[in-house]
Coordinates of C-alpha atoms and ligand atoms in Angstrom, one line a residue:
X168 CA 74.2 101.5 88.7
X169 CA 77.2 103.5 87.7
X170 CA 80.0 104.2 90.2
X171 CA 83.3 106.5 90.1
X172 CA 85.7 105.0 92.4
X173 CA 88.3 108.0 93.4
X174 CA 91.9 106.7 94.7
X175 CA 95.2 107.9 94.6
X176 CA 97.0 104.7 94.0
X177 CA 95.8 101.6 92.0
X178 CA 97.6 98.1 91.4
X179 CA 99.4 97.9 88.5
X180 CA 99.8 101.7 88.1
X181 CA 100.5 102.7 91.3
X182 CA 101.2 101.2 94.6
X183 CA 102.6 102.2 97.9
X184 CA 100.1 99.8 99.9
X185 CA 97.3 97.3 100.4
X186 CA 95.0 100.4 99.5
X187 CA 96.4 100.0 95.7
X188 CA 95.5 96.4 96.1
X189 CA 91.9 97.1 96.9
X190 CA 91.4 99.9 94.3
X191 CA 92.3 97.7 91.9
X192 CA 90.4 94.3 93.2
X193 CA 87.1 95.8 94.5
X194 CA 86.1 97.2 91.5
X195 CA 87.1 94.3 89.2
X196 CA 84.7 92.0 91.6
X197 CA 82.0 94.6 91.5
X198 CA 81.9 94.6 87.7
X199 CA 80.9 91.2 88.4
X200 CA 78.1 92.0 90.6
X201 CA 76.9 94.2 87.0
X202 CA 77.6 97.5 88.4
X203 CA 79.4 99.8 86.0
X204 CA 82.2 100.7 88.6
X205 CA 85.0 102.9 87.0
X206 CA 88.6 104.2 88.6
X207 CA 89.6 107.6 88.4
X208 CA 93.3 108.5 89.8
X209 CA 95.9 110.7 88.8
X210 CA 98.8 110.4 86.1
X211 CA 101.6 109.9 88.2
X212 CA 105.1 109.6 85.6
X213 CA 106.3 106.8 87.4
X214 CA 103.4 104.7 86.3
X215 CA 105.1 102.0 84.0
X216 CA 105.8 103.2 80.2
X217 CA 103.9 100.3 79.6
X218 CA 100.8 101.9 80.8
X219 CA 101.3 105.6 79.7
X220 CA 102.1 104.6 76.4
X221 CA 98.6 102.4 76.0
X222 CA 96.4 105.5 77.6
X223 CA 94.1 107.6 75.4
X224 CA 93.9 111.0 75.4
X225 CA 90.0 112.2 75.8
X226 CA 89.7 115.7 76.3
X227 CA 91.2 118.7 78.8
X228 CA 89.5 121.8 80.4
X229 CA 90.3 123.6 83.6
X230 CA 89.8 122.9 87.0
X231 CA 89.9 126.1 89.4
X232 CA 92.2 125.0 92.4
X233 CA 91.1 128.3 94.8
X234 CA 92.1 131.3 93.0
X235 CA 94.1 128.5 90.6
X236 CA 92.6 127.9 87.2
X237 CA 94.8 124.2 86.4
X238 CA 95.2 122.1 83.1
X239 CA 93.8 119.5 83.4
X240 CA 93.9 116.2 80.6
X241 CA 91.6 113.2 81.0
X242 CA 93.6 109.9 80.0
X243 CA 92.0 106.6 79.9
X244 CA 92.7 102.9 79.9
X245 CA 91.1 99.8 80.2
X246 CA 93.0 97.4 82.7
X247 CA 91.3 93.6 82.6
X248 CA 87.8 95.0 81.8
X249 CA 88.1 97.5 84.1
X250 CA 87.9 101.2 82.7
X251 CA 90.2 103.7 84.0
X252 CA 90.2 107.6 84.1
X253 CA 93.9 109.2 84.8
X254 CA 94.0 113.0 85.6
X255 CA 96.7 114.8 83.8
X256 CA 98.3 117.6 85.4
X257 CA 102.0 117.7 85.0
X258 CA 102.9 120.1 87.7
X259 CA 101.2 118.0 90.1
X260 CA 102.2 114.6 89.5
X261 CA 105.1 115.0 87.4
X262 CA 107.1 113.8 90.3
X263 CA 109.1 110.6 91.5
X264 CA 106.5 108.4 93.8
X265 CA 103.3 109.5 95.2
X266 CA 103.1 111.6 98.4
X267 CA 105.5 113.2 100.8
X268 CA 105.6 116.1 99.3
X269 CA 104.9 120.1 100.9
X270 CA 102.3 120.6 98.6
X271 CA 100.2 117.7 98.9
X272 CA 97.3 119.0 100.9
X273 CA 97.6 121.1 97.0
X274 CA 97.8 118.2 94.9
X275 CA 94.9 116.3 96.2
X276 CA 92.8 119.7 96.5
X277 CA 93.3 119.4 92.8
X278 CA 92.5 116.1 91.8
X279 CA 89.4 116.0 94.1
X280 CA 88.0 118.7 92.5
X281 CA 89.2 117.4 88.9
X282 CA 87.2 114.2 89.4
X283 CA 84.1 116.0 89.9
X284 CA 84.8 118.5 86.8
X285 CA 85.2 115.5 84.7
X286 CA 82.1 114.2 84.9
X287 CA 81.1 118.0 83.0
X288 CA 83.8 116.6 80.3
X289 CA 82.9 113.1 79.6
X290 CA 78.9 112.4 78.3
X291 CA 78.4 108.6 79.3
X292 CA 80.2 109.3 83.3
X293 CA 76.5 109.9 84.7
X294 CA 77.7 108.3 88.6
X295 CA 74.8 108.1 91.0
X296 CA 77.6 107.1 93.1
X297 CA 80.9 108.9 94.1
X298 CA 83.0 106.1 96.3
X299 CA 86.0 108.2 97.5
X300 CA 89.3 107.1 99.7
X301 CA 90.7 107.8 102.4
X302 CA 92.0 111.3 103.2
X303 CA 93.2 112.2 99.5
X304 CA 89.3 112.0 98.0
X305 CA 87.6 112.9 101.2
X306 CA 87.2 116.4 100.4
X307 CA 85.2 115.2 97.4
X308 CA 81.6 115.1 99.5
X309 CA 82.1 118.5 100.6
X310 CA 83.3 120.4 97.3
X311 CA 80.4 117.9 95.6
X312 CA 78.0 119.5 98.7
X313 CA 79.1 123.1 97.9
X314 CA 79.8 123.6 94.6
X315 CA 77.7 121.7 92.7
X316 CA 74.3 121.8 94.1
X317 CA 73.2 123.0 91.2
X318 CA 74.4 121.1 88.5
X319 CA 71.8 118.5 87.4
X320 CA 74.8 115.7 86.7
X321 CA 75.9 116.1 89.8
X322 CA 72.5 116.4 92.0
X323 CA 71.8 113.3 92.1
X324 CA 75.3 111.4 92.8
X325 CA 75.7 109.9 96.6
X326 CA 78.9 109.6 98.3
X327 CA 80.5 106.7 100.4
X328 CA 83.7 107.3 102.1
X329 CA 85.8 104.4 102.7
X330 CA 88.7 105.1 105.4
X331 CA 91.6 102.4 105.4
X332 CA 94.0 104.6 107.7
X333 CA 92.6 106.8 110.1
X334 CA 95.7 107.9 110.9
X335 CA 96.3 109.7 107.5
X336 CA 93.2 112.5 107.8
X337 CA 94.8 115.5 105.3
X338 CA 95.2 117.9 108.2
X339 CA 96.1 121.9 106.9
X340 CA 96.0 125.0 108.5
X341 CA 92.7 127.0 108.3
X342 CA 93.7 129.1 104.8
X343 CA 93.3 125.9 103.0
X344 CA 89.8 126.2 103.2
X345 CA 89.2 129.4 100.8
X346 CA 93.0 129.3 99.3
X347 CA 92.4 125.7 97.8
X348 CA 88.8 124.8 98.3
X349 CA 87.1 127.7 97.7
X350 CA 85.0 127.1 101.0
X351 CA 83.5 129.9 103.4
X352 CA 84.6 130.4 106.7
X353 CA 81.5 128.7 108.2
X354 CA 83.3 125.4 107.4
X355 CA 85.7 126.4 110.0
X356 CA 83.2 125.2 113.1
X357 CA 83.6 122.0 115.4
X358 CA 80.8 120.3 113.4
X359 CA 82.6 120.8 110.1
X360 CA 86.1 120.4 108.6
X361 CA 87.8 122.4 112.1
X362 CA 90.3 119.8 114.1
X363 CA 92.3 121.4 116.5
X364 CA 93.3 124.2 114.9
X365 CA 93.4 123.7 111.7
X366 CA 91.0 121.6 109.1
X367 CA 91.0 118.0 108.5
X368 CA 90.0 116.3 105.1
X369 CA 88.6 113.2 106.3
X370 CA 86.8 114.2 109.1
X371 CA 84.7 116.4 106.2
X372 CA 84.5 113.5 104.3
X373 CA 83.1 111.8 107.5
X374 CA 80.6 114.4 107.9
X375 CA 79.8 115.1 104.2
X376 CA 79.1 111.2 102.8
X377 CA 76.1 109.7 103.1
X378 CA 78.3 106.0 104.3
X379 CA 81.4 105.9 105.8
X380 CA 82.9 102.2 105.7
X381 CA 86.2 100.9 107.0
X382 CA 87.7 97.7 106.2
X383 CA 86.8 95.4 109.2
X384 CA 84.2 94.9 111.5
X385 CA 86.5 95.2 114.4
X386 CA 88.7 98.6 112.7
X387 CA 85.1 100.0 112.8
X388 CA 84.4 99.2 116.8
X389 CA 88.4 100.1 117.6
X390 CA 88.3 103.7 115.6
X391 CA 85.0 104.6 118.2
X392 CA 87.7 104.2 121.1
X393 CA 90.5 106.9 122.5
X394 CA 92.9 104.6 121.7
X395 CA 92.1 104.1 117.7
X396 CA 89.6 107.3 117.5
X397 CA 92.9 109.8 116.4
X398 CA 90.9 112.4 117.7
X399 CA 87.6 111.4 115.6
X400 CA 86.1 108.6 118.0
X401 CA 83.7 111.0 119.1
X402 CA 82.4 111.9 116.0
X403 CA 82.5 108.0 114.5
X404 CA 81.0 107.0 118.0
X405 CA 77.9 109.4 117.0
X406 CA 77.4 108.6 113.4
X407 CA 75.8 105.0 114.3
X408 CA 75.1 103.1 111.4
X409 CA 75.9 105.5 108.9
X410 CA 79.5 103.5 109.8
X411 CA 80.0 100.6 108.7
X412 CA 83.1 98.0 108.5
X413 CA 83.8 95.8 105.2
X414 CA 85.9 93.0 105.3
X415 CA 88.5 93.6 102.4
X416 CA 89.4 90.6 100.2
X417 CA 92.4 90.2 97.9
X418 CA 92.1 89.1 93.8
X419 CA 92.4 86.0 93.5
X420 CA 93.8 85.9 90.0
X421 CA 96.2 87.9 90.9
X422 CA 97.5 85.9 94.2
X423 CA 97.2 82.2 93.0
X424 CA 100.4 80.4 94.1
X425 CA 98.8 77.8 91.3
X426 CA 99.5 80.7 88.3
X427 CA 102.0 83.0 90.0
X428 CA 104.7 84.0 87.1
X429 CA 106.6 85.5 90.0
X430 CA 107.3 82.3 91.9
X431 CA 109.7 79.2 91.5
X432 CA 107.4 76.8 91.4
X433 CA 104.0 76.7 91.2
X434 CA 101.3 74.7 93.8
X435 CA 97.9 74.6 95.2
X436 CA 96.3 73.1 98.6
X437 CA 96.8 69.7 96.8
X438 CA 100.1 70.0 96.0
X439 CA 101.9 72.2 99.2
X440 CA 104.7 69.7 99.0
X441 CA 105.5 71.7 95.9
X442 CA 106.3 74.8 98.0
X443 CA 109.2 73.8 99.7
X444 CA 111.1 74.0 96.2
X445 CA 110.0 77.6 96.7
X446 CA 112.1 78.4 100.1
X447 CA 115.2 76.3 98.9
X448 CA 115.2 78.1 95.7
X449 CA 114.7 81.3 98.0
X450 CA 117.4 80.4 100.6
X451 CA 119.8 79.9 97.9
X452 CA 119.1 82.9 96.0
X453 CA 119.2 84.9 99.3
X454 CA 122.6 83.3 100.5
X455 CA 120.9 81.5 103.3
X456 CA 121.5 78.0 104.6
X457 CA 119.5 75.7 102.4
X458 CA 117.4 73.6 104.7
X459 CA 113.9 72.4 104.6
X460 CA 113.4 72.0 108.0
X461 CA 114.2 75.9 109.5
X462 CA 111.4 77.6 109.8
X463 CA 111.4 80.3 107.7
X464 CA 110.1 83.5 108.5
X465 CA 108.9 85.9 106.0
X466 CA 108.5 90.0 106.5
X467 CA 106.7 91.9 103.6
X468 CA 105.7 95.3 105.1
X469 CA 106.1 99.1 105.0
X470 CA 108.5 99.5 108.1
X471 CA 107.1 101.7 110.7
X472 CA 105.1 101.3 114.5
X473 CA 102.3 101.1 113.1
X474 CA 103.6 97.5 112.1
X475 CA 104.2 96.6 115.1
X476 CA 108.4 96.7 114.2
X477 CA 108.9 98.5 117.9
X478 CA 108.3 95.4 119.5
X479 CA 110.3 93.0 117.0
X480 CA 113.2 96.0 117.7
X481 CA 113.1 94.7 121.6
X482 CA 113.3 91.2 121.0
X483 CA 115.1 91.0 117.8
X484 CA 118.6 89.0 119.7
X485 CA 115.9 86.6 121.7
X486 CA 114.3 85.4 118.4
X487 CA 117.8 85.0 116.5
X488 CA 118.5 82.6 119.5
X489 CA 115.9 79.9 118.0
X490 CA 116.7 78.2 114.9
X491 CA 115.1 80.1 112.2
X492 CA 115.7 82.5 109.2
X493 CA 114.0 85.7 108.9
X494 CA 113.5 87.3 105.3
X495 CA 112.6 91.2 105.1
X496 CA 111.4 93.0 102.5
X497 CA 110.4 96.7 103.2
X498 CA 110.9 100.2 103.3
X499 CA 109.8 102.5 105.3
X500 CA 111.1 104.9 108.9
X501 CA 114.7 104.8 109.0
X502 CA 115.6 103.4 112.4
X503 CA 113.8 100.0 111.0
X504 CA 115.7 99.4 108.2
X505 CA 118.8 100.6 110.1
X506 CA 117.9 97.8 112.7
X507 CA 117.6 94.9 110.1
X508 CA 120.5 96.2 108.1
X509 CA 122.2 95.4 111.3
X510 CA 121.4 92.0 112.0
X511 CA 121.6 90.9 108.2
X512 CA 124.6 91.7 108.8
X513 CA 125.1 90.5 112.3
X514 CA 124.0 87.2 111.4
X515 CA 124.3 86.7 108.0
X516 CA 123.0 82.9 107.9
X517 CA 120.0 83.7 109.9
X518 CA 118.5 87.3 108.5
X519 CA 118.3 88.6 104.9
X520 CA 117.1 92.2 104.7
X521 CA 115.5 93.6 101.5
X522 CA 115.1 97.1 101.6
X523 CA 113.4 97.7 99.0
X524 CA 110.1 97.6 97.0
X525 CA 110.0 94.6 94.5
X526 CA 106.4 92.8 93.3
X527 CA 109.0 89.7 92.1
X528 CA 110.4 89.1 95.9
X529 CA 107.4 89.9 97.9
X530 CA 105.7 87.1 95.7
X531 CA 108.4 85.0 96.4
X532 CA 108.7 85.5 99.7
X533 CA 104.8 84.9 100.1
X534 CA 105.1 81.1 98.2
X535 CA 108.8 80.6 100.3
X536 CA 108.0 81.4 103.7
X537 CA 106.3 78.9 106.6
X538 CA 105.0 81.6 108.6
X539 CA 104.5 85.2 108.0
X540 CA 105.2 87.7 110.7
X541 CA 102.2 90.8 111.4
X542 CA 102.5 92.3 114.9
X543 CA 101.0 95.2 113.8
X544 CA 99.8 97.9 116.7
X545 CA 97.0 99.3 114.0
X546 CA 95.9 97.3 111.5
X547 CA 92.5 98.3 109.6
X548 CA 92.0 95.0 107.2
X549 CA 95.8 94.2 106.3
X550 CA 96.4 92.4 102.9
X551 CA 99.5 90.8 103.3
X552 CA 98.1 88.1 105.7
X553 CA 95.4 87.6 103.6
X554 CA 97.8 86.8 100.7
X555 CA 100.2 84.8 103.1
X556 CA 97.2 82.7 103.4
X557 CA 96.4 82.0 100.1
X558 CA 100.0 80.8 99.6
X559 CA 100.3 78.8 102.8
X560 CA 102.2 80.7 104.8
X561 CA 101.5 81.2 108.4
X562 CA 100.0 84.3 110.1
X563 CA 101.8 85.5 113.8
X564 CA 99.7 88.6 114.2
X565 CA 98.6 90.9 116.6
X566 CA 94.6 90.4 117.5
X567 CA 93.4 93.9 116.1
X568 CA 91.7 94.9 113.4
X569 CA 91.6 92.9 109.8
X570 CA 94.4 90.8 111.7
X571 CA 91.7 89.7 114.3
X572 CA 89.0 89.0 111.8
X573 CA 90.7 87.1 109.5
X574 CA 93.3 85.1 111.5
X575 CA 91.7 82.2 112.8
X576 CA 94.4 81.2 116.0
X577 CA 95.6 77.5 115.6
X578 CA 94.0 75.6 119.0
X579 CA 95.6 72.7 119.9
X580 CA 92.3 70.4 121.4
X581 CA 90.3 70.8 118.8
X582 CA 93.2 71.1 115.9
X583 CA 90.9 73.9 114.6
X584 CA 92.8 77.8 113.0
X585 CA 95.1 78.6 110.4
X586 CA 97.6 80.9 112.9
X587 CA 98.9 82.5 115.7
X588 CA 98.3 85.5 117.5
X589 CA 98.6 87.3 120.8
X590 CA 96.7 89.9 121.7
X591 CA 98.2 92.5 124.5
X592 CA 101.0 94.5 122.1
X593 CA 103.9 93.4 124.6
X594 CA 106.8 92.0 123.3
X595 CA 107.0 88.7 125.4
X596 CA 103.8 87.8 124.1
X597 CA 105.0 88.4 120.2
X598 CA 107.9 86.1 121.7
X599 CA 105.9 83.3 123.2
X600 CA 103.7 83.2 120.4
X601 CA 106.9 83.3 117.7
X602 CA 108.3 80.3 120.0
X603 CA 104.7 78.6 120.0
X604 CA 104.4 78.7 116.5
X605 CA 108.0 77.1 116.0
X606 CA 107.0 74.4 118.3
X607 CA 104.0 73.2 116.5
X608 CA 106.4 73.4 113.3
X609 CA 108.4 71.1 114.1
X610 CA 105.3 68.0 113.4
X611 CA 105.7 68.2 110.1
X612 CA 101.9 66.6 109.7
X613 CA 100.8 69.0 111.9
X614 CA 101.8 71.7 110.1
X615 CA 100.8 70.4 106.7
X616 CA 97.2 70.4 108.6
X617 CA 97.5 74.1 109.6
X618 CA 98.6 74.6 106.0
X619 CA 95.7 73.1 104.5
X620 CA 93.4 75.1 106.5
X621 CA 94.7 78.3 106.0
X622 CA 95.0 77.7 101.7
X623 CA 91.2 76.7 102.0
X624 CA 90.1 80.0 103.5
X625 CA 88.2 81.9 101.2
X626 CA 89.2 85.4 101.4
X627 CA 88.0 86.4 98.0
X628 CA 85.9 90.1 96.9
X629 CA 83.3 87.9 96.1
X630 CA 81.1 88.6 99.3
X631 CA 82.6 92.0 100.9
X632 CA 81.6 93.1 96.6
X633 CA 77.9 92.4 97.5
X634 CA 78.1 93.9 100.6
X635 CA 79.3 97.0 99.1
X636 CA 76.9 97.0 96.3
X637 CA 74.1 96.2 99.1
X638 CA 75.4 99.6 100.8
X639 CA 75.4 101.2 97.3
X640 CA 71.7 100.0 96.7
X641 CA 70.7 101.4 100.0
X642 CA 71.3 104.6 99.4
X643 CA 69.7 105.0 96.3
X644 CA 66.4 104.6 97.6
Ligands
ADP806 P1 99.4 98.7 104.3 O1 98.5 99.1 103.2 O2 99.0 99.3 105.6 O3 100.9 99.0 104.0 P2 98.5 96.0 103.8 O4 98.8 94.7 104.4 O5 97.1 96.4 103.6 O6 99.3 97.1 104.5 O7 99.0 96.0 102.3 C1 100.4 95.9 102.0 C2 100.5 95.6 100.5 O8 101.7 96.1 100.0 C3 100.6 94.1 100.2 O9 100.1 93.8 98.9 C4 102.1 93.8 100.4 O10 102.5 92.6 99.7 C5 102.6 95.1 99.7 N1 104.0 95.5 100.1 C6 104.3 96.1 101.2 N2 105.6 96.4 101.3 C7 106.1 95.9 100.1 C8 107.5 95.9 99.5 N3 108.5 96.4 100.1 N4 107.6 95.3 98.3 C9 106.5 94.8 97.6 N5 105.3 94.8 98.1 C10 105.1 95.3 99.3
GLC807 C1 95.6 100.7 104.8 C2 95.7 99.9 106.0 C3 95.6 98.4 105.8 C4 94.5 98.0 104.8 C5 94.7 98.8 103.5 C6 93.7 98.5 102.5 O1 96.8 100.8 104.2 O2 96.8 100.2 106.8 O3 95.4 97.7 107.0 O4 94.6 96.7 104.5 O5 94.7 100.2 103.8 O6 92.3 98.8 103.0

């Protein structure tokens, strides 16, 4: 079974999110499984020289973009068995980061339709699967549906859609549709690619692919609501099981506290005493108190709502109160970094805020923290409190999506859960839990306990990789 896994960002190459964390990981534990999975994402120039300078030039041709006829170069790399296609089109990606830009509903017009050109350019890419993501790749189906019917490479291949944001759906005006796509007007109807009034990638790649997963069972119930839907719940309400939700899993090579080059000191469930070194090394590097016994909370996230950083905002002054330290590192909407630039600066012994993007810190802050702060409003899978797991550092989440499914909530009869969560998204229960959590802290054998649970959760690829290559197998038949 041969599979071309389309993504605009990849871990080590390119990452703005946990999406670059699955692109890379998923595959890697479906090769495994024996199926022949390869990557295929664009040539961004910020990927590290490193990288560009190992990739192999295969071949160009051109891709018609609309009335466009582009350049395109076929790069490849193999990245720890993995083999990698990188689509080389300067005037698209020759730019600093990934998206954000006016043109992007341009860009990834252009690579979608590159990936499906290549497989004309390259003699052993024979997919019988096309595994596309999120918004960017979601056109895929649909050019794949209309412009290639009759190509026998092509005739065969099966799509699956995987959404990890419903809230990103690639949404252009109507003229996209025959000025990029080179699609009729008759995709402009309510059961097509029309939203409002204009077009929506993603909802054609919900129509268009013959699966649609998401990342969680529960994302997959929530995105059938008003609330999650983002305008689509009808239509992801109708498609019964032609939806279905995947539990993401992180690499474990990767995140292993026992191996991690980035941290101070290296430790596994056996040895957590070992990861206290980690937060005094961190506290002194960060100018913090040095103290093993305030509990230290750790913040690795892009800033915005959909984090859940409104409510922190409202109860920022009643959680410097308690005796703790709070560690930031993020990026992201303005007001949030303004707001913990503030109170770093407010209270310098109490806050540190990193706003930034560093691999080195967010590992350290991962093996350094006791407890590892989620309130998320939206959360599909989330990766970060999969990877505070693994390195023993405590989940306070929100009960939605990934955050509900993999966040087991510490119960104090039965001693049973590995953290803590609240579930209405109202700041006084993020307090009350925060305070909870800093109770139980405080019994030091307790929390060892909690520890030890959450390090021995397995939250691997192994299983949610045979559950995709189940769903690959079924539609085959
Ligand atoms: P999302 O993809 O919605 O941003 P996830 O929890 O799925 O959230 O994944 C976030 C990933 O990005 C994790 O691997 C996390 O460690 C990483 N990350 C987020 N912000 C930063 C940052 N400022 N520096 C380093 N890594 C970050
Ligand atoms: C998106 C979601 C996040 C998920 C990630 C990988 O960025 O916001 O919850 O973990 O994709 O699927």
């Amino acid at each position: 079974m041969q599979v071309l896994f389309s993504v605009s960002e990849c871990f080590p190459f390119a990452k703005s999110g946990g999406l670059a964390d699955v692109a890379y990981a998923l595959p890697k534990a479906l090769r495994n499984e024996n199926v022949d999975v390869r990557i295929i994402m664009p040539k961004y120039s910020d990927i590290n020289y490193d990288f560009l300078s190992k990739m192999k030039h295969i071949t160009h041709f051109n891709v018609p973009v609309g009335w466009r006829n582009q350049y395109c170069g076929i790069e490849y790399l193999v990245i720890d068995g993995i083999p990698v296609y990188f689509i080389d089109n300067e005037y698209y990606f020759k730019r600093p980061g990934y998206y954000g830009y006016y043109d992007d509903g341009e860009r990834f017009s252009f690579f979608s339709r590159a990936v499906l050109e290549t497989i004309n350019h390259i003699d052993d890419l024979k997919p019988d699967i096309i595994h596309v993501n999120d918004w960017h790749t979601a056109i895929i189906p649909v050019l794949l549906n209309e412009h290639y019917r009759n190509s026998q490479k092509h005739k065969i291949i099966k799509t699956v859609l995987t959404i990890h944001n419903l809230k990103f759906q690639g949404i252009f005006g109507k003229e996209v549709l025959s000025d990029l796509l080179s699609l009729n007007d008759g995709y402009y109807s309510e059961d097509n690619l029309k939203f409002y009034e204009g077009i929506s990638f993603l909802k054609g790649g919900i129509i268009f692919s013959d699966k649609v997963t998401t990342v969680s069972k529960t994302y997959s119930n929530e995105i059938k609501t008003l609330s999650y839907g983002e305008g689509l719940h009808g239509l992801l309400s109708g498609i019964g099981d032609k939806l279905v939700g995947i539990i993401n899993g992180i690499d474990y090579e990767i995140y292993n506290p026992k191996t991690d080059s980035y941290i101070y000191k290296n430790y596994d469930v056996n040895s957590i005493n070992d990861k206290k070194e980690n937060k005094l090394l961190l506290q002194r590097e960060l100018n913090l108190p040095i103290s093993p016994d305030i509990p230290l909370i750790g913040i690795v996230s892009r800033l915005t709502s959909q984090k859940g950083f409104d409510l922190v905002q409202k109860i920022m002054e009643d959680i410097l109160r308690f005796d703790i330290q709070l560690v930031i590192l993020g990026a992201g909407d303005f007001e949030y970094e303004q707001m913990f630039k503030y109170y770093a600066m407010s209270y310098p012994s109490k806050v540190s805020a990193n706003i930034c993007y560093s691999e080195d810190l967010s590992r350290k802050i991962y093996a350094a923290s006791d407890m590892f702060l989620m309130p998320s409003h939206t959360e599909p899978c989330g990766i970060s409190q999969l990877i505070a797991l693994r390195y023993g550092s405590i989940p306070i989440v929100r009960e939605t999506g990934g955050l509900r499914d993999t966040v087991k909530p510490y119960n104090q009869y039965t001693g049973e859960g590995w953290g803590f969560s609240f579930s209405n998204y109202n700041e006084f229960e993020l307090l009350n839990t925060i305070k909870y959590a800093i109770s139980i802290f405080k019994n030091p054998q307790l929390w060892n306990q909690i520890i030890k649970q959450a390090m021995s959760q397995d939250n691997s690829w192994k299983h949610s990789a045979q559950e995709y290559k189940r769903l690959y197998s079924s539609i085959l038949k």
